[in-house]
Structure formats: C-alpha cells, structure tokens
Amino acid sequence: MKNAILSHLPVGFPWKDRIAYFETVDSTNTRAKELAAAGAPHGTVLIAGHQTGGRGRLGRSFQSPAGKGVYLSVILRPECPPQQLMHLTCAAAVAMCEAVQEAAGFRPGIKWTNDLVCGGRKLGGILTELSIEPGTGLVQYAIVGIGINCTQQPEDFSPEIRDIAASLSSIAGKEVNAAALAAAMIFQLYRMDAALLTKKAALMEAYRKDCITLGQDIVLVRGEEKQYGTALDIDEEGGLLVRFRDGNIRAVTSGEISVRGMYGYL
Ligand code: BTN
C-alpha cells in the first residue's frame, strides 16, 4: 500500500520520506502524538489500513474497518501561538474537498466544522489536536487526523450510522482507488500547510464556499440544552455566526450543530 501511495505523489515530494504505513493501529492520531512528543519532524504522515480505536470529535469513535477507508494523521510544527491556528480544521477540510474531488471526481460539502458530507450523509471527518510548549506558550505540534470512507457498502457501516454515512465509491458510483485518495490527501495537506499562516483569508473564503451549513436552520446541542437558529456566516477563526431565535447573533466555536435535512434531523 505504501508504494502504491508513493507512486501517486510527484517525484521529489518533500514529505515523501516521512510517510509511515501501518496495517493496524489503535489510532493514527494517538500514534502521531507519541511520535511528535518523541521529536518526529514537521510533515510526518501516518496512514493505517485499519484502526481499532479511531477517535472523532467530542469523544466519539470513528469506525475504521480494514481496507475500506483512508485513516491518516500528519504532524505539523507551525511556529506560532495557538490563537493563530484557530482556522486549522477549516483549512484541512477545504484541502480534503480538493483531495476528494481529485480522487473521486465529485466535490463534497463541509458540515461545520469538520464533517465531509454529500447528499446529507457523512463521508469522513477531521480531528485536530494541539500541544502547547509550556515555557513559550507556542504550538509544540499540531496533529491533523482525517478519516474518509472510501469503498464501504451500506452493510459495512454499523446499524447506528448506516443511514447517515456513505463512502466515496457509493456516491461516485464507481470504485475509488484508496492509494490515489491517500496521495491526494497528503498532497493537499502539504499545499494547505504552505498557505496556512500567510493566506488565511483566502483559506476561510474557500471554506465558506464549501460549507453547506451556511444559510441553514440549525440546532446547537450542548448537553440537554438545545438552541435553535440560522447559520449566517463563518468568522475568520472558523466560528459559526448564528442568529438565534431570541434575535441575538453569536459565534459558536464548539459543540454539536445539527442541520435540517441532515443525519436524520427533519
Ligand atoms: C470526526 O468525525 O469527529 C472526526 C473523525 C476523525 C477520524 C480520523 S481517522 C485518522 C485519525 N485517527 C483518529 O483516531 N481519528 C482521526
């Protein structure tokens, strides 16, 4: 698999010697954190054929069956305070839209903040984790972990997510090559990294174009509490500007947003 991925990357690709492939790991993000703490360089990429403990946002799990998806994490070491990286997940999401378009021939949307979607179903997600240098308060490393469902058929998803998940192959109506997808993801992450601190406004503009949440009626769920509103815009930090039913407009920066017509919310 690793050679197949390398064969899809340009000759002389700068991160080529930093790509590691594992048949099975618990979580590529967890492994990446261990490697980063041990000094692994910027641009180290970990890919797994199977994850036994794939992790998602909000403490959820990410189903990662063997040979069906691409499960990948990259270690980045941008030299900046964490406040300058608030847009990292958004930038990665746009990069993944590009990668899917290249490998599968259609462009997914982004459900704020980190879900790749098409036809109201989830195709994948992004989990970003930061470590801060205690002395300086600067970012020590950032891990961007991405899982994309590539060749699953409906029966490959557990019953709980079968109605809300889909794979690239099922949407494209043709086999999508996982090695080509992985290479496109790595290449687009490399491009994103080059623009991350210098082209923030352009990255956020691209995010707004791909974000299907904008203009939709949403529910913000925090524990037992539900707040209803309309998604108006995305701010420069990736926060979702929502007009709530009380008329107030506030930036939402965390929590779960349900969008009408998606994932069973009617
Ligand atoms: C989400 O849907 O909330 C985010 C899912 C992120 C899954 C990817 S798979 C590769 C990397 N390793 C993990 O354990 N999680 C991310």
PDB file of C-alpha atoms and ligand atoms in Angstrom:
ATOM      1  CA  MET A   1       0.000   0.000   0.000  1.00  0.00           C
ATOM      2  CA  LYS A   2       2.773   2.441   0.881  1.00  0.00           C
ATOM      3  CA  ASN A   3       4.435   2.009  -2.541  1.00  0.00           C
ATOM      4  CA  ALA A   4       1.090   2.483  -4.260  1.00  0.00           C
ATOM      5  CA  ILE A   5       0.586   5.753  -2.354  1.00  0.00           C
ATOM      6  CA  LEU A   6       4.115   6.942  -3.158  1.00  0.00           C
ATOM      7  CA  SER A   7       3.581   6.169  -6.843  1.00  0.00           C
ATOM      8  CA  HIS A   8       0.726   8.734  -6.905  1.00  0.00           C
ATOM      9  CA  LEU A   9       2.860  11.531  -5.394  1.00  0.00           C
ATOM     10  CA  PRO A  10       5.067  13.838  -7.503  1.00  0.00           C
ATOM     11  CA  VAL A  11       8.753  12.944  -7.829  1.00  0.00           C
ATOM     12  CA  GLY A  12      10.719  14.850  -5.175  1.00  0.00           C
ATOM     13  CA  PHE A  13       7.652  15.467  -2.996  1.00  0.00           C
ATOM     14  CA  PRO A  14       9.214  16.992   0.174  1.00  0.00           C
ATOM     15  CA  TRP A  15       7.319  14.794   2.694  1.00  0.00           C
ATOM     16  CA  LYS A  16       7.947  11.535   0.786  1.00  0.00           C
ATOM     17  CA  ASP A  17      10.483  10.132   3.264  1.00  0.00           C
ATOM     18  CA  ARG A  18       8.275  10.942   6.254  1.00  0.00           C
ATOM     19  CA  ILE A  19       5.337   8.715   5.330  1.00  0.00           C
ATOM     20  CA  ALA A  20       4.749   5.643   7.516  1.00  0.00           C
ATOM     21  CA  TYR A  21       2.132   2.976   6.787  1.00  0.00           C
ATOM     22  CA  PHE A  22       0.665   0.616   9.420  1.00  0.00           C
ATOM     23  CA  GLU A  23      -1.566  -2.359   8.713  1.00  0.00           C
ATOM     24  CA  THR A  24      -3.349  -1.865  12.067  1.00  0.00           C
ATOM     25  CA  VAL A  25      -3.065   0.760  14.809  1.00  0.00           C
ATOM     26  CA  ASP A  26      -5.340   1.892  17.596  1.00  0.00           C
ATOM     27  CA  SER A  27      -5.497   5.460  16.274  1.00  0.00           C
ATOM     28  CA  THR A  28      -3.152   7.265  13.885  1.00  0.00           C
ATOM     29  CA  ASN A  29      -3.746  10.468  15.913  1.00  0.00           C
ATOM     30  CA  THR A  30      -2.640   8.743  19.126  1.00  0.00           C
ATOM     31  CA  ARG A  31       0.441   7.317  17.380  1.00  0.00           C
ATOM     32  CA  ALA A  32       1.206  10.697  15.815  1.00  0.00           C
ATOM     33  CA  LYS A  33       1.067  12.356  19.228  1.00  0.00           C
ATOM     34  CA  GLU A  34       3.540   9.797  20.609  1.00  0.00           C
ATOM     35  CA  LEU A  35       5.892  10.309  17.662  1.00  0.00           C
ATOM     36  CA  ALA A  36       5.590  14.108  17.843  1.00  0.00           C
ATOM     37  CA  ALA A  37       6.395  14.063  21.564  1.00  0.00           C
ATOM     38  CA  ALA A  38       9.475  11.973  20.705  1.00  0.00           C
ATOM     39  CA  GLY A  39      10.612  14.609  18.171  1.00  0.00           C
ATOM     40  CA  ALA A  40       9.208  13.433  14.790  1.00  0.00           C
ATOM     41  CA  PRO A  41       9.623  16.221  12.215  1.00  0.00           C
ATOM     42  CA  HIS A  42       7.085  18.530  10.589  1.00  0.00           C
ATOM     43  CA  GLY A  43       5.355  16.728   7.724  1.00  0.00           C
ATOM     44  CA  THR A  44       5.476  13.237   9.262  1.00  0.00           C
ATOM     45  CA  VAL A  45       2.450  11.332   7.914  1.00  0.00           C
ATOM     46  CA  LEU A  46       0.960   8.187   9.444  1.00  0.00           C
ATOM     47  CA  ILE A  47      -1.518   6.088   7.490  1.00  0.00           C
ATOM     48  CA  ALA A  48      -3.299   2.958   8.648  1.00  0.00           C
ATOM     49  CA  GLY A  49      -5.221   0.277   6.796  1.00  0.00           C
ATOM     50  CA  HIS A  50      -7.294  -0.330   9.911  1.00  0.00           C
ATOM     51  CA  GLN A  51      -7.836   1.434  13.252  1.00  0.00           C
ATOM     52  CA  THR A  52      -9.046  -0.433  16.309  1.00  0.00           C
ATOM     53  CA  GLY A  53      -9.706   2.767  18.282  1.00  0.00           C
ATOM     54  CA  GLY A  54     -10.312   5.504  15.718  1.00  0.00           C
ATOM     55  CA  ARG A  55     -11.296   8.710  17.512  1.00  0.00           C
ATOM     56  CA  GLY A  56     -13.617  11.528  16.473  1.00  0.00           C
ATOM     57  CA  ARG A  57     -14.612  14.889  17.921  1.00  0.00           C
ATOM     58  CA  LEU A  58     -16.468  15.173  21.217  1.00  0.00           C
ATOM     59  CA  GLY A  59     -15.024  11.860  22.453  1.00  0.00           C
ATOM     60  CA  ARG A  60     -16.813   9.841  19.784  1.00  0.00           C
ATOM     61  CA  SER A  61     -15.343   6.874  17.940  1.00  0.00           C
ATOM     62  CA  PHE A  62     -14.671   6.787  14.211  1.00  0.00           C
ATOM     63  CA  GLN A  63     -15.438   3.447  12.551  1.00  0.00           C
ATOM     64  CA  SER A  64     -12.297   2.417  10.673  1.00  0.00           C
ATOM     65  CA  PRO A  65     -12.807  -1.043   9.091  1.00  0.00           C
ATOM     66  CA  ALA A  66      -9.829  -2.733   7.439  1.00  0.00           C
ATOM     67  CA  GLY A  67      -9.173  -1.775   3.823  1.00  0.00           C
ATOM     68  CA  LYS A  68     -12.352   0.304   3.434  1.00  0.00           C
ATOM     69  CA  GLY A  69     -11.237   3.823   4.255  1.00  0.00           C
ATOM     70  CA  VAL A  70      -8.210   6.083   4.444  1.00  0.00           C
ATOM     71  CA  TYR A  71      -7.146   6.842   8.030  1.00  0.00           C
ATOM     72  CA  LEU A  72      -4.338   9.352   8.156  1.00  0.00           C
ATOM     73  CA  SER A  73      -2.642  11.841  10.501  1.00  0.00           C
ATOM     74  CA  VAL A  74       0.002  14.461   9.829  1.00  0.00           C
ATOM     75  CA  ILE A  75       2.308  16.125  12.346  1.00  0.00           C
ATOM     76  CA  LEU A  76       2.718  19.884  11.781  1.00  0.00           C
ATOM     77  CA  ARG A  77       5.044  22.200  13.676  1.00  0.00           C
ATOM     78  CA  PRO A  78       3.979  25.749  12.781  1.00  0.00           C
ATOM     79  CA  GLU A  79       5.910  28.354  14.731  1.00  0.00           C
ATOM     80  CA  CYS A  80       3.084  30.424  16.183  1.00  0.00           C
ATOM     81  CA  PRO A  81       0.805  30.766  19.201  1.00  0.00           C
ATOM     82  CA  PRO A  82      -2.308  28.551  19.188  1.00  0.00           C
ATOM     83  CA  GLN A  83      -4.556  31.599  18.615  1.00  0.00           C
ATOM     84  CA  GLN A  84      -3.169  31.804  15.071  1.00  0.00           C
ATOM     85  CA  LEU A  85      -4.246  28.248  14.302  1.00  0.00           C
ATOM     86  CA  MET A  86      -7.950  28.518  15.077  1.00  0.00           C
ATOM     87  CA  HIS A  87      -8.652  28.031  11.366  1.00  0.00           C
ATOM     88  CA  LEU A  88      -6.574  24.830  11.032  1.00  0.00           C
ATOM     89  CA  THR A  89      -9.513  22.399  10.946  1.00  0.00           C
ATOM     90  CA  CYS A  90     -11.299  24.603   8.380  1.00  0.00           C
ATOM     91  CA  ALA A  91      -8.197  24.769   6.193  1.00  0.00           C
ATOM     92  CA  ALA A  92      -7.805  20.985   6.400  1.00  0.00           C
ATOM     93  CA  ALA A  93     -11.472  20.495   5.476  1.00  0.00           C
ATOM     94  CA  VAL A  94     -11.072  22.553   2.288  1.00  0.00           C
ATOM     95  CA  ALA A  95      -7.889  20.610   1.469  1.00  0.00           C
ATOM     96  CA  MET A  96      -9.876  17.379   1.837  1.00  0.00           C
ATOM     97  CA  CYS A  97     -12.609  18.642  -0.505  1.00  0.00           C
ATOM     98  CA  GLU A  98      -9.868  19.184  -3.101  1.00  0.00           C
ATOM     99  CA  ALA A  99      -8.442  15.708  -2.471  1.00  0.00           C
ATOM    100  CA  VAL A 100     -11.838  14.007  -2.826  1.00  0.00           C
ATOM    101  CA  GLN A 101     -12.567  15.955  -5.989  1.00  0.00           C
ATOM    102  CA  GLU A 102      -9.245  14.768  -7.450  1.00  0.00           C
ATOM    103  CA  ALA A 103      -9.618  11.128  -6.438  1.00  0.00           C
ATOM    104  CA  ALA A 104     -13.375  10.547  -6.710  1.00  0.00           C
ATOM    105  CA  GLY A 105     -14.471  13.113  -9.298  1.00  0.00           C
ATOM    106  CA  PHE A 106     -17.008  14.985  -7.155  1.00  0.00           C
ATOM    107  CA  ARG A 107     -16.645  17.720  -4.552  1.00  0.00           C
ATOM    108  CA  PRO A 108     -18.146  17.037  -1.134  1.00  0.00           C
ATOM    109  CA  GLY A 109     -19.511  19.761   1.135  1.00  0.00           C
ATOM    110  CA  ILE A 110     -18.413  20.574   4.660  1.00  0.00           C
ATOM    111  CA  LYS A 111     -20.840  20.388   7.553  1.00  0.00           C
ATOM    112  CA  TRP A 112     -19.431  22.874  10.092  1.00  0.00           C
ATOM    113  CA  THR A 113     -16.835  22.363  11.270  1.00  0.00           C
ATOM    114  CA  ASN A 114     -15.212  19.128  10.376  1.00  0.00           C
ATOM    115  CA  ASP A 115     -17.527  16.704   8.568  1.00  0.00           C
ATOM    116  CA  LEU A 116     -17.184  15.931   4.867  1.00  0.00           C
ATOM    117  CA  VAL A 117     -20.672  15.295   3.514  1.00  0.00           C
ATOM    118  CA  CYS A 118     -22.605  14.558   0.367  1.00  0.00           C
ATOM    119  CA  GLY A 119     -26.325  14.005  -0.134  1.00  0.00           C
ATOM    120  CA  GLY A 120     -26.969  14.555   3.581  1.00  0.00           C
ATOM    121  CA  ARG A 121     -24.560  11.763   4.585  1.00  0.00           C
ATOM    122  CA  LYS A 122     -21.174  11.805   6.272  1.00  0.00           C
ATOM    123  CA  LEU A 123     -18.179  10.733   4.177  1.00  0.00           C
ATOM    124  CA  GLY A 124     -15.486  11.479   6.715  1.00  0.00           C
ATOM    125  CA  GLY A 125     -14.241  13.734   9.456  1.00  0.00           C
ATOM    126  CA  ILE A 126     -11.267  15.621  10.818  1.00  0.00           C
ATOM    127  CA  LEU A 127      -9.832  15.570  14.331  1.00  0.00           C
ATOM    128  CA  THR A 128      -7.259  18.274  15.087  1.00  0.00           C
ATOM    129  CA  GLU A 129      -5.212  18.125  18.296  1.00  0.00           C
ATOM    130  CA  LEU A 130      -2.681  20.699  19.540  1.00  0.00           C
ATOM    131  CA  SER A 131       0.133  20.545  22.040  1.00  0.00           C
ATOM    132  CA  ILE A 132       1.426  23.770  23.576  1.00  0.00           C
ATOM    133  CA  GLU A 133       5.022  24.362  24.706  1.00  0.00           C
ATOM    134  CA  PRO A 134       4.730  25.127  28.461  1.00  0.00           C
ATOM    135  CA  GLY A 135       7.580  27.681  28.550  1.00  0.00           C
ATOM    136  CA  THR A 136       6.770  29.804  25.496  1.00  0.00           C
ATOM    137  CA  GLY A 137       3.035  29.192  25.051  1.00  0.00           C
ATOM    138  CA  LEU A 138       3.754  28.473  21.368  1.00  0.00           C
ATOM    139  CA  VAL A 139       2.456  25.474  19.481  1.00  0.00           C
ATOM    140  CA  GLN A 140       4.742  22.481  20.035  1.00  0.00           C
ATOM    141  CA  TYR A 141       2.932  20.403  17.418  1.00  0.00           C
ATOM    142  CA  ALA A 142      -0.462  20.065  15.765  1.00  0.00           C
ATOM    143  CA  ILE A 143      -1.906  16.745  14.665  1.00  0.00           C
ATOM    144  CA  VAL A 144      -4.451  16.787  11.856  1.00  0.00           C
ATOM    145  CA  GLY A 145      -6.202  13.415  11.609  1.00  0.00           C
ATOM    146  CA  ILE A 146      -8.579  12.591   8.788  1.00  0.00           C
ATOM    147  CA  GLY A 147     -10.727   9.574   8.114  1.00  0.00           C
ATOM    148  CA  ILE A 148     -12.540   9.208   4.786  1.00  0.00           C
ATOM    149  CA  ASN A 149     -14.896   6.365   3.923  1.00  0.00           C
ATOM    150  CA  CYS A 150     -13.627   5.111   0.576  1.00  0.00           C
ATOM    151  CA  THR A 151     -15.107   1.782  -0.541  1.00  0.00           C
ATOM    152  CA  GLN A 152     -17.716   0.832   2.118  1.00  0.00           C
ATOM    153  CA  GLN A 153     -21.034  -0.632   1.067  1.00  0.00           C
ATOM    154  CA  PRO A 154     -24.018   0.151   3.339  1.00  0.00           C
ATOM    155  CA  GLU A 155     -23.607  -3.167   5.205  1.00  0.00           C
ATOM    156  CA  ASP A 156     -20.016  -2.227   6.119  1.00  0.00           C
ATOM    157  CA  PHE A 157     -21.350   0.519   8.441  1.00  0.00           C
ATOM    158  CA  SER A 158     -22.804  -0.414  11.815  1.00  0.00           C
ATOM    159  CA  PRO A 159     -26.626  -0.132  12.053  1.00  0.00           C
ATOM    160  CA  GLU A 160     -26.336   3.067  14.148  1.00  0.00           C
ATOM    161  CA  ILE A 161     -24.658   5.025  11.357  1.00  0.00           C
ATOM    162  CA  ARG A 162     -25.832   3.114   8.257  1.00  0.00           C
ATOM    163  CA  ASP A 163     -28.477   5.730   7.408  1.00  0.00           C
ATOM    164  CA  ILE A 164     -26.217   8.725   7.897  1.00  0.00           C
ATOM    165  CA  ALA A 165     -22.870   7.540   6.466  1.00  0.00           C
ATOM    166  CA  ALA A 166     -21.692   6.946   2.903  1.00  0.00           C
ATOM    167  CA  SER A 167     -18.457   6.165   1.072  1.00  0.00           C
ATOM    168  CA  LEU A 168     -16.854   7.901  -1.890  1.00  0.00           C
ATOM    169  CA  SER A 169     -17.393   4.803  -4.078  1.00  0.00           C
ATOM    170  CA  SER A 170     -21.099   4.652  -3.265  1.00  0.00           C
ATOM    171  CA  ILE A 171     -21.564   8.337  -4.116  1.00  0.00           C
ATOM    172  CA  ALA A 172     -19.343   8.289  -7.211  1.00  0.00           C
ATOM    173  CA  GLY A 173     -20.948   5.061  -8.456  1.00  0.00           C
ATOM    174  CA  LYS A 174     -17.518   3.639  -9.266  1.00  0.00           C
ATOM    175  CA  GLU A 175     -14.527   2.168  -7.458  1.00  0.00           C
ATOM    176  CA  VAL A 176     -12.365   4.886  -5.881  1.00  0.00           C
ATOM    177  CA  ASN A 177      -8.707   3.970  -5.515  1.00  0.00           C
ATOM    178  CA  ALA A 178      -7.684   4.279  -1.842  1.00  0.00           C
ATOM    179  CA  ALA A 179      -3.976   4.770  -2.621  1.00  0.00           C
ATOM    180  CA  ALA A 180      -4.762   7.595  -5.046  1.00  0.00           C
ATOM    181  CA  LEU A 181      -7.063   9.138  -2.443  1.00  0.00           C
ATOM    182  CA  ALA A 182      -4.403   8.889   0.286  1.00  0.00           C
ATOM    183  CA  ALA A 183      -1.814  10.504  -2.011  1.00  0.00           C
ATOM    184  CA  ALA A 184      -4.219  13.324  -2.905  1.00  0.00           C
ATOM    185  CA  MET A 185      -4.932  13.896   0.806  1.00  0.00           C
ATOM    186  CA  ILE A 186      -1.213  14.093   1.635  1.00  0.00           C
ATOM    187  CA  PHE A 187      -0.507  16.402  -1.299  1.00  0.00           C
ATOM    188  CA  GLN A 188      -3.380  18.723  -0.406  1.00  0.00           C
ATOM    189  CA  LEU A 189      -2.291  18.803   3.252  1.00  0.00           C
ATOM    190  CA  TYR A 190       1.164  19.848   2.065  1.00  0.00           C
ATOM    191  CA  ARG A 191      -0.355  22.683  -0.012  1.00  0.00           C
ATOM    192  CA  MET A 192      -2.578  23.721   2.900  1.00  0.00           C
ATOM    193  CA  ASP A 193       0.429  23.838   5.224  1.00  0.00           C
ATOM    194  CA  ALA A 194       2.283  26.148   2.809  1.00  0.00           C
ATOM    195  CA  ALA A 195      -0.644  28.622   2.882  1.00  0.00           C
ATOM    196  CA  LEU A 196      -1.719  28.170   6.496  1.00  0.00           C
ATOM    197  CA  LEU A 197      -0.209  31.250   8.129  1.00  0.00           C
ATOM    198  CA  THR A 198       0.124  33.521   5.070  1.00  0.00           C
ATOM    199  CA  LYS A 199      -3.162  33.035   3.184  1.00  0.00           C
ATOM    200  CA  LYS A 200      -5.645  32.752   5.998  1.00  0.00           C
ATOM    201  CA  ALA A 201      -8.320  34.995   4.458  1.00  0.00           C
ATOM    202  CA  ALA A 202      -8.271  33.043   1.188  1.00  0.00           C
ATOM    203  CA  LEU A 203      -8.499  29.711   3.044  1.00  0.00           C
ATOM    204  CA  MET A 204     -11.504  30.933   5.026  1.00  0.00           C
ATOM    205  CA  GLU A 205     -13.183  32.245   1.870  1.00  0.00           C
ATOM    206  CA  ALA A 206     -12.747  28.809   0.300  1.00  0.00           C
ATOM    207  CA  TYR A 207     -14.197  27.232   3.458  1.00  0.00           C
ATOM    208  CA  ARG A 208     -17.326  29.431   3.248  1.00  0.00           C
ATOM    209  CA  LYS A 209     -17.873  28.254  -0.335  1.00  0.00           C
ATOM    210  CA  ASP A 210     -17.700  24.563   0.629  1.00  0.00           C
ATOM    211  CA  CYS A 211     -19.630  24.870   3.904  1.00  0.00           C
ATOM    212  CA  ILE A 212     -23.179  23.577   3.443  1.00  0.00           C
ATOM    213  CA  THR A 213     -24.225  24.754   6.916  1.00  0.00           C
ATOM    214  CA  LEU A 214     -24.426  28.415   5.871  1.00  0.00           C
ATOM    215  CA  GLY A 215     -27.954  29.702   5.361  1.00  0.00           C
ATOM    216  CA  GLN A 216     -29.450  26.615   7.050  1.00  0.00           C
ATOM    217  CA  ASP A 217     -31.673  26.282  10.095  1.00  0.00           C
ATOM    218  CA  ILE A 218     -29.609  24.648  12.800  1.00  0.00           C
ATOM    219  CA  VAL A 219     -29.838  23.380  16.349  1.00  0.00           C
ATOM    220  CA  LEU A 220     -26.944  23.852  18.730  1.00  0.00           C
ATOM    221  CA  VAL A 221     -26.876  20.951  21.157  1.00  0.00           C
ATOM    222  CA  ARG A 222     -24.999  21.340  24.446  1.00  0.00           C
ATOM    223  CA  GLY A 223     -25.783  18.505  26.823  1.00  0.00           C
ATOM    224  CA  GLU A 224     -29.534  18.590  27.420  1.00  0.00           C
ATOM    225  CA  GLU A 225     -29.890  22.137  26.104  1.00  0.00           C
ATOM    226  CA  LYS A 226     -30.988  22.853  22.518  1.00  0.00           C
ATOM    227  CA  GLN A 227     -30.832  26.285  20.907  1.00  0.00           C
ATOM    228  CA  TYR A 228     -32.433  26.945  17.516  1.00  0.00           C
ATOM    229  CA  GLY A 229     -31.198  29.450  14.954  1.00  0.00           C
ATOM    230  CA  THR A 230     -29.964  30.168  11.437  1.00  0.00           C
ATOM    231  CA  ALA A 231     -26.325  29.880  10.366  1.00  0.00           C
ATOM    232  CA  LEU A 232     -25.264  33.200   8.839  1.00  0.00           C
ATOM    233  CA  ASP A 233     -21.519  33.181   8.289  1.00  0.00           C
ATOM    234  CA  ILE A 234     -18.132  31.832   9.360  1.00  0.00           C
ATOM    235  CA  ASP A 235     -15.758  34.217  11.127  1.00  0.00           C
ATOM    236  CA  GLU A 236     -12.010  34.404  10.475  1.00  0.00           C
ATOM    237  CA  GLU A 237     -11.325  31.965  13.319  1.00  0.00           C
ATOM    238  CA  GLY A 238     -13.712  29.348  11.942  1.00  0.00           C
ATOM    239  CA  GLY A 239     -16.510  30.188  14.398  1.00  0.00           C
ATOM    240  CA  LEU A 240     -20.089  29.777  13.091  1.00  0.00           C
ATOM    241  CA  LEU A 241     -22.115  33.003  13.318  1.00  0.00           C
ATOM    242  CA  VAL A 242     -25.675  32.073  14.243  1.00  0.00           C
ATOM    243  CA  ARG A 243     -28.793  34.214  14.604  1.00  0.00           C
ATOM    244  CA  PHE A 244     -30.657  32.560  17.456  1.00  0.00           C
ATOM    245  CA  ARG A 245     -34.417  32.729  17.924  1.00  0.00           C
ATOM    246  CA  ASP A 246     -34.025  35.490  20.523  1.00  0.00           C
ATOM    247  CA  GLY A 247     -32.566  37.658  17.712  1.00  0.00           C
ATOM    248  CA  ASN A 248     -29.021  37.636  19.091  1.00  0.00           C
ATOM    249  CA  ILE A 249     -26.149  36.818  16.751  1.00  0.00           C
ATOM    250  CA  ARG A 250     -23.354  34.858  18.399  1.00  0.00           C
ATOM    251  CA  ALA A 251     -20.257  32.964  17.212  1.00  0.00           C
ATOM    252  CA  VAL A 252     -20.421  29.262  18.042  1.00  0.00           C
ATOM    253  CA  THR A 253     -16.973  27.771  18.475  1.00  0.00           C
ATOM    254  CA  SER A 254     -17.707  24.365  19.949  1.00  0.00           C
ATOM    255  CA  GLY A 255     -20.438  21.812  20.450  1.00  0.00           C
ATOM    256  CA  GLU A 256     -22.636  19.866  18.081  1.00  0.00           C
ATOM    257  CA  ILE A 257     -24.646  21.561  15.352  1.00  0.00           C
ATOM    258  CA  SER A 258     -27.480  19.689  13.655  1.00  0.00           C
ATOM    259  CA  VAL A 259     -28.506  20.917  10.227  1.00  0.00           C
ATOM    260  CA  ARG A 260     -32.060  20.491   8.989  1.00  0.00           C
ATOM    261  CA  GLY A 261     -32.303  17.681   6.431  1.00  0.00           C
ATOM    262  CA  MET A 262     -29.063  16.033   7.526  1.00  0.00           C
ATOM    263  CA  TYR A 263     -28.290  12.985   9.664  1.00  0.00           C
ATOM    264  CA  GLY A 264     -31.966  12.446  10.420  1.00  0.00           C
ATOM    265  CA  TYR A 265     -32.785  15.978  11.655  1.00  0.00           C
ATOM    266  CA  LEU A 266     -36.068  16.946   9.940  1.00  0.00           C
TER     267      LEU A 266
HETATM  268  C1  BTN B   1     -14.989  13.137  13.481  1.00  0.00           C
HETATM  269  O1  BTN B   1     -15.745  12.639  12.650  1.00  0.00           O
HETATM  270  O2  BTN B   1     -15.416  13.670  14.533  1.00  0.00           O
HETATM  271  C2  BTN B   1     -13.520  13.127  13.239  1.00  0.00           C
HETATM  272  C3  BTN B   1     -13.039  11.791  12.751  1.00  0.00           C
HETATM  273  C4  BTN B   1     -11.536  11.733  12.570  1.00  0.00           C
HETATM  274  C5  BTN B   1     -11.065  10.338  12.257  1.00  0.00           C
HETATM  275  C6  BTN B   1      -9.615  10.294  11.897  1.00  0.00           C
HETATM  276  S1  BTN B   1      -9.150   8.725  11.246  1.00  0.00           S
HETATM  277  C7  BTN B   1      -7.473   9.142  11.348  1.00  0.00           C
HETATM  278  C8  BTN B   1      -7.287   9.888  12.648  1.00  0.00           C
HETATM  279  N1  BTN B   1      -7.106   8.963  13.738  1.00  0.00           N
HETATM  280  C9  BTN B   1      -8.096   9.011  14.625  1.00  0.00           C
HETATM  281  O3  BTN B   1      -8.183   8.311  15.643  1.00  0.00           O
HETATM  282  N2  BTN B   1      -9.001   9.924  14.254  1.00  0.00           N
HETATM  283  C10 BTN B   1      -8.622  10.572  13.015  1.00  0.00           C
END
